[in-house]
PDB file of C-alpha atoms in Angstrom:
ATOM      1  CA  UNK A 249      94.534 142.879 123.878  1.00 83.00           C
ATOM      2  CA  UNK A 250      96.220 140.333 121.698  1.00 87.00           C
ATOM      3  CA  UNK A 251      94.964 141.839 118.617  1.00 87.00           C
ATOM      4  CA  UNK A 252      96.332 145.052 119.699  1.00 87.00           C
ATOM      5  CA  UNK A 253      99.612 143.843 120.443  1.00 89.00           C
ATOM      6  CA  UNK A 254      99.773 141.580 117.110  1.00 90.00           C
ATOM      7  CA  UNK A 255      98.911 144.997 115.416  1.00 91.00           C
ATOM      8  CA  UNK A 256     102.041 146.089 116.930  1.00 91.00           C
ATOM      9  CA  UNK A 257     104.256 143.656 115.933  1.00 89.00           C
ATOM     10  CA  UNK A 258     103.207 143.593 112.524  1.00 91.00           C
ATOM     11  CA  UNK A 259     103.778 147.611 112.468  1.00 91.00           C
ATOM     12  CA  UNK A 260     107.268 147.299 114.134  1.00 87.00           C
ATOM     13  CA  UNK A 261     108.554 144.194 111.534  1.00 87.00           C
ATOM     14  CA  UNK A 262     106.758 146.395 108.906  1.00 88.00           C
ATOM     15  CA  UNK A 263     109.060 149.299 110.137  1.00 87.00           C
ATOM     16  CA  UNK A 264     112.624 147.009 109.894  1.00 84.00           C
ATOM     17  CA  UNK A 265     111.835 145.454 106.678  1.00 81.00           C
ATOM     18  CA  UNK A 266     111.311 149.239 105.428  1.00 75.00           C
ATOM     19  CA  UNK A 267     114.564 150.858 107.273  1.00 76.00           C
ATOM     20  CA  UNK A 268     116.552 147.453 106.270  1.00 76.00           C
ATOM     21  CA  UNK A 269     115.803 148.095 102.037  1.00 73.00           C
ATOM     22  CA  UNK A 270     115.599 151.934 102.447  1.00 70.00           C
ATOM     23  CA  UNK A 271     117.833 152.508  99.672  1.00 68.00           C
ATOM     24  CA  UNK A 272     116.241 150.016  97.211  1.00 69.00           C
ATOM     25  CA  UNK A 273     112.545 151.369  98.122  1.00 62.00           C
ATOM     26  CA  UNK A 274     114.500 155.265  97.548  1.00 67.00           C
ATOM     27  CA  UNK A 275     115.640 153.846  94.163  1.00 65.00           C
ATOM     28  CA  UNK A 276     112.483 152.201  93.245  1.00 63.00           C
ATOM     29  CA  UNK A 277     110.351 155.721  94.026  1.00 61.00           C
ATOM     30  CA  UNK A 278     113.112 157.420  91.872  1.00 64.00           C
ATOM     31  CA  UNK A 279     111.973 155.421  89.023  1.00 62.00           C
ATOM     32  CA  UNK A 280     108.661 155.630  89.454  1.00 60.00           C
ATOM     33  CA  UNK A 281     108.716 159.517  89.590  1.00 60.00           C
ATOM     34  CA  UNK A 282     111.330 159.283  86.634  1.00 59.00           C
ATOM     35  CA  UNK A 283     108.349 157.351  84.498  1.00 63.00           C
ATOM     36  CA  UNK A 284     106.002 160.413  85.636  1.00 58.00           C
ATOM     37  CA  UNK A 285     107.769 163.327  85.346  1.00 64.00           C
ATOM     38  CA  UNK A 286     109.923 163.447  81.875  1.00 62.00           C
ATOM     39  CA  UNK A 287     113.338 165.463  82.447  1.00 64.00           C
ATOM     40  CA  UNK A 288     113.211 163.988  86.368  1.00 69.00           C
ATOM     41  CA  UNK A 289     116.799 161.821  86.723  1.00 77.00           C
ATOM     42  CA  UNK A 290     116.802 158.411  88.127  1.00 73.00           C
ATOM     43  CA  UNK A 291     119.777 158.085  89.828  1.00 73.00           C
ATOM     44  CA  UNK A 292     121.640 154.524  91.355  1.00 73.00           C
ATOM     45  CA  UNK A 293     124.980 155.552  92.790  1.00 77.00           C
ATOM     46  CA  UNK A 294     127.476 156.359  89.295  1.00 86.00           C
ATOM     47  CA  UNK A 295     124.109 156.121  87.086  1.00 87.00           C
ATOM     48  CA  UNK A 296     121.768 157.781  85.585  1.00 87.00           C
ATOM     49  CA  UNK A 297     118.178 157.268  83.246  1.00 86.00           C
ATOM     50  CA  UNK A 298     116.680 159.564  81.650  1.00 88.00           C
ATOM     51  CA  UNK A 299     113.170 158.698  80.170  1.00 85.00           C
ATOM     52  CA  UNK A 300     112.027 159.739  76.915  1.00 86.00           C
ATOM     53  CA  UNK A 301     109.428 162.625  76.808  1.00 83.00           C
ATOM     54  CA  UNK A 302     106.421 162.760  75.182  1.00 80.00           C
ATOM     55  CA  UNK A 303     108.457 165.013  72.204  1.00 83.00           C
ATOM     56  CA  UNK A 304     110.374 161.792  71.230  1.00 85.00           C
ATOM     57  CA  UNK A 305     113.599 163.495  73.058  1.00 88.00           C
ATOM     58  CA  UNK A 306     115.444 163.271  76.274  1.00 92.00           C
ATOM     59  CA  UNK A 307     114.777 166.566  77.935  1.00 91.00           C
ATOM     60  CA  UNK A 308     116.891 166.933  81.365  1.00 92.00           C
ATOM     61  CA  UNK A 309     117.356 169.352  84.167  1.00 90.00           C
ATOM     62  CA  UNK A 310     121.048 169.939  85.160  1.00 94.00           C
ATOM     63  CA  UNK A 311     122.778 171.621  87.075  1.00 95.00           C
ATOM     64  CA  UNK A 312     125.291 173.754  85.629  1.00 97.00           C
ATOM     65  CA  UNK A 313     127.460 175.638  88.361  1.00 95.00           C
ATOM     66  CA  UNK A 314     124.656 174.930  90.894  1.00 91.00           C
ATOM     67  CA  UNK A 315     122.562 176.720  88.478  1.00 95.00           C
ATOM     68  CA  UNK A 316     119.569 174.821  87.108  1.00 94.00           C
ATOM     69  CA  UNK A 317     119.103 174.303  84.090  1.00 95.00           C
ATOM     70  CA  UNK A 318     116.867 172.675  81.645  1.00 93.00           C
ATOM     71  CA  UNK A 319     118.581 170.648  78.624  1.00 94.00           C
ATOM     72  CA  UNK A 320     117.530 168.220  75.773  1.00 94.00           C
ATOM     73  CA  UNK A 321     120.414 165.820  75.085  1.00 93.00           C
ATOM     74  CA  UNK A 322     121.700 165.542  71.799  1.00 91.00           C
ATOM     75  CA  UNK A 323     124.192 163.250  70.451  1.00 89.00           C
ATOM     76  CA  UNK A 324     124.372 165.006  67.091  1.00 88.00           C
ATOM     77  CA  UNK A 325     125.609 168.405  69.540  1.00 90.00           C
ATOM     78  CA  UNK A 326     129.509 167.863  69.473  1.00 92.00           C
ATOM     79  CA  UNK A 327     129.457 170.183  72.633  1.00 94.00           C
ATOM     80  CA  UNK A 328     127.453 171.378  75.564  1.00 96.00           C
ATOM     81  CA  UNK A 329     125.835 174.096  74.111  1.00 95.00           C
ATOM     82  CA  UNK A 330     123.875 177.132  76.190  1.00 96.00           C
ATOM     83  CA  UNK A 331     121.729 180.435  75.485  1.00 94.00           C
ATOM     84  CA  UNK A 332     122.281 183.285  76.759  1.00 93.00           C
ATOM     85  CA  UNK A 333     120.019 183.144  79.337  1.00 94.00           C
ATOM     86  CA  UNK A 334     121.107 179.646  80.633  1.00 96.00           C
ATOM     87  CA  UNK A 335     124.830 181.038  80.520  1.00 95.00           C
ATOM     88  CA  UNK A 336     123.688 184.164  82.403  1.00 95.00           C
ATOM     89  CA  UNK A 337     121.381 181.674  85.163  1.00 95.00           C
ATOM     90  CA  UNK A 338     124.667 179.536  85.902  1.00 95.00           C
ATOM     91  CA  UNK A 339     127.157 182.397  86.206  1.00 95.00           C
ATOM     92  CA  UNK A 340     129.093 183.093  82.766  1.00 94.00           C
ATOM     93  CA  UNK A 341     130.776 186.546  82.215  1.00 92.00           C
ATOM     94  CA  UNK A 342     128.277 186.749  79.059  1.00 90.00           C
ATOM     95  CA  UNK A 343     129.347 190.454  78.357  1.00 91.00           C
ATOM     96  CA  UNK A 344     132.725 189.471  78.107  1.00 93.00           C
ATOM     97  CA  UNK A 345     132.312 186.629  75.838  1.00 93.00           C
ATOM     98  CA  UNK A 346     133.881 186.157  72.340  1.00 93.00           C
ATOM     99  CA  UNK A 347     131.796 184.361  69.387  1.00 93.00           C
ATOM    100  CA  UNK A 348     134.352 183.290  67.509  1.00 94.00           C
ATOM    101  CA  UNK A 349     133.204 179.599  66.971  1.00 94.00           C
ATOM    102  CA  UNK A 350     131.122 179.176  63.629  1.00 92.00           C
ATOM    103  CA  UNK A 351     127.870 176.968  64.325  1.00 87.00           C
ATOM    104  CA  UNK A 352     125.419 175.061  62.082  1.00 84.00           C
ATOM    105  CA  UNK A 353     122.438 174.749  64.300  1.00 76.00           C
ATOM    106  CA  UNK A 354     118.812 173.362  63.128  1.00 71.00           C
ATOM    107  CA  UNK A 355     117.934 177.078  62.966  1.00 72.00           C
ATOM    108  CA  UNK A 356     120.676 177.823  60.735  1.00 79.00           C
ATOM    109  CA  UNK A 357     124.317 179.302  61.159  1.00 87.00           C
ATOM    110  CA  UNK A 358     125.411 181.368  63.967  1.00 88.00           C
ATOM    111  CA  UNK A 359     128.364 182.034  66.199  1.00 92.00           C
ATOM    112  CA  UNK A 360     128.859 181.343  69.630  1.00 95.00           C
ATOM    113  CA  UNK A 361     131.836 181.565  72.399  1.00 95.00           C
ATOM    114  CA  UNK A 362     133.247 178.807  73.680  1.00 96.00           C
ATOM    115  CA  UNK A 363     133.253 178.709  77.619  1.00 96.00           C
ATOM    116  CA  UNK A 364     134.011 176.325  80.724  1.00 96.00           C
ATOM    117  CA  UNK A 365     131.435 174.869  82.536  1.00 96.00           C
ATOM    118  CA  UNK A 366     133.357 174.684  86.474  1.00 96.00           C
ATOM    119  CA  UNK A 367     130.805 171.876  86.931  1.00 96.00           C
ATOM    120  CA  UNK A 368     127.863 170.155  85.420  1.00 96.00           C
ATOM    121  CA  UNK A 369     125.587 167.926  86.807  1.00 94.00           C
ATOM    122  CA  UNK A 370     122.810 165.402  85.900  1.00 93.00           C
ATOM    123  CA  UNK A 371     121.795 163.405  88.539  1.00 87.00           C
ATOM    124  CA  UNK A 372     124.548 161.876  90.609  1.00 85.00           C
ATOM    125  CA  UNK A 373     126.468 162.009  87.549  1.00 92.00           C
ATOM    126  CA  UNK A 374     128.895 165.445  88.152  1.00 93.00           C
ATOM    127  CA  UNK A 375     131.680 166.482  85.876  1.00 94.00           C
ATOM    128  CA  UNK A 376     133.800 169.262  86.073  1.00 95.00           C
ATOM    129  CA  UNK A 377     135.575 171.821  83.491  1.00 96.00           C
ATOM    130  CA  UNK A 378     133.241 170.713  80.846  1.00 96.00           C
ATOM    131  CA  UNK A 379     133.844 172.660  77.534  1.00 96.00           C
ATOM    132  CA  UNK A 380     130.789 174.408  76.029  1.00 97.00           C
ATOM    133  CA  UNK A 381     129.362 176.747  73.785  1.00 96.00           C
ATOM    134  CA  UNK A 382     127.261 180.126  74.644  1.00 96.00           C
ATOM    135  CA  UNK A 383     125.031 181.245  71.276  1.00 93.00           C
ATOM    136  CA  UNK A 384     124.312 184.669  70.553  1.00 90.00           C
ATOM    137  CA  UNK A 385     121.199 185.802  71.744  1.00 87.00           C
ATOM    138  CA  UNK A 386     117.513 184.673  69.942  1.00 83.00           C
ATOM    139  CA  UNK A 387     119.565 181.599  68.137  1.00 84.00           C
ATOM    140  CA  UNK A 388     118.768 178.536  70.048  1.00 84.00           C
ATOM    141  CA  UNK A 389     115.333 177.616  71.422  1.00 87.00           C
ATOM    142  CA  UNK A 390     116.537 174.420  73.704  1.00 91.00           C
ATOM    143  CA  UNK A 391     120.032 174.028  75.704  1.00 94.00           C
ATOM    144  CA  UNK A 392     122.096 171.296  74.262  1.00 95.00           C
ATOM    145  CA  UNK A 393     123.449 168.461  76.589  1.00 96.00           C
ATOM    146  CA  UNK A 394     126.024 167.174  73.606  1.00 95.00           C
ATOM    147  CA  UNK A 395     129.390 164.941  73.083  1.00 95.00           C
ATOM    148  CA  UNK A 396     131.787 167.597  75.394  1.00 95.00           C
ATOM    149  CA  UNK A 397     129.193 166.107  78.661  1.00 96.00           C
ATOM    150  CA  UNK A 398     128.591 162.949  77.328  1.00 95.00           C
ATOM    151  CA  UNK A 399     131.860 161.476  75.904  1.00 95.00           C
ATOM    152  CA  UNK A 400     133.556 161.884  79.549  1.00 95.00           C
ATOM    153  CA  UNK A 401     131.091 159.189  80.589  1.00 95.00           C
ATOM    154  CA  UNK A 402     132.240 155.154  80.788  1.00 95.00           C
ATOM    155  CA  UNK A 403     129.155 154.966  78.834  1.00 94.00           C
ATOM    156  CA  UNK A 404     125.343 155.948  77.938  1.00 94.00           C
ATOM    157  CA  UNK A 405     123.070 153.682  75.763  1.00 93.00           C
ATOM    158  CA  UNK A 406     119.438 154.333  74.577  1.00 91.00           C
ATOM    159  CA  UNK A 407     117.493 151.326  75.533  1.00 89.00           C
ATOM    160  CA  UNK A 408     113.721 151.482  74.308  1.00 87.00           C
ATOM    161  CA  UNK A 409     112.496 155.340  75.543  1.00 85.00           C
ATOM    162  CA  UNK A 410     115.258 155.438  78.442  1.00 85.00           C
ATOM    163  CA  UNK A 411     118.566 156.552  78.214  1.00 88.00           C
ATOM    164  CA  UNK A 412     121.118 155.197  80.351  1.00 89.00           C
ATOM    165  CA  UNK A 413     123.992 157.263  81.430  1.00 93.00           C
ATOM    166  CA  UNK A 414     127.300 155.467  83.367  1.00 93.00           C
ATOM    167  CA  UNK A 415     129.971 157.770  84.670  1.00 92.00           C
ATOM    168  CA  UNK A 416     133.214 155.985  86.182  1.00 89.00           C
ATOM    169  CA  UNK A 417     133.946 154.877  89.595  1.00 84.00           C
TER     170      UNK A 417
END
């Protein structure tokens, strides 16, 4: 009977230590399944980390108009930059759109249209009326997360293969 009710104890301080560092043990599974799964966002309140893929690059899935949406960030990408089909996915008038913005690409030159994103999300980080750039059809392989997303951020460092993203208070 004493063992029994020791058992019970141990269970119920087992249960307050676990509801009393919820959060930390939430944040400490995010990591773990950010380490897993490349493109899954670790998230701490304003933050973000990204690890690095198995590619060498940061591949991400955002959320573009509550639309998701998988990216690769790129720092060399002065702007968010979409296909068609992501555009289409989160909502863009694509058959209204005007490609009048000349684009070097690794693929080559193109055009695309510049758009606004309402509202773009990675992680807890959100911004909103984000400028970007739809591509004509068949001319980009990956979406680009680029500067337009990434300069509105207090900051984002690459630390080893994670990238850190801060957003202000």
């Amino acid at each position: 009977m004493i063992e029994a009710a020791l058992f019970w104890v141990v269970v119920g301080l087992l249960l307050v230590v676990g509801y009393s560092y919820r959060l930390e043990l939430r944040q400490a599974a995010d990591q773990v399944i950010a380490e897993l799964m490349p493109g899954h966002v670790a998230g701490h309140g304003r933050n973000a980390e990204v690890v690095r893929g198995r590619r060498g690059d940061f591949a991400v899935a955002v959320h573009i108009n509550g639309a998701k949406v998988a990216m690769v960030i790129d720092t060399g990408a002065t702007a968010v930059v979409l296909t068609q089909e992501a555009a289409r996915a989160a909502g863009l008038p694509i058959e209204v759109l005007d490609y009048t913005v000349k684009l070097d690409t690794a693929n080559g030159r193109t055009r695309a249209a510049p758009v606004t994103l309402d509202r773009l999300a990675v992680g807890n980080l959100t911004e909103r009326q984000v400028p970007a750039l739809v591509v004509q059809h068949g001319q980009l392989h990956n979406n680009l997360l680029g500067m337009s997303f990434l300069n509105r951020l207090e900051s984002w460092e690459v630390r080893g293969d994670k990238l850190r993203m801060r957003g202000y208070p």
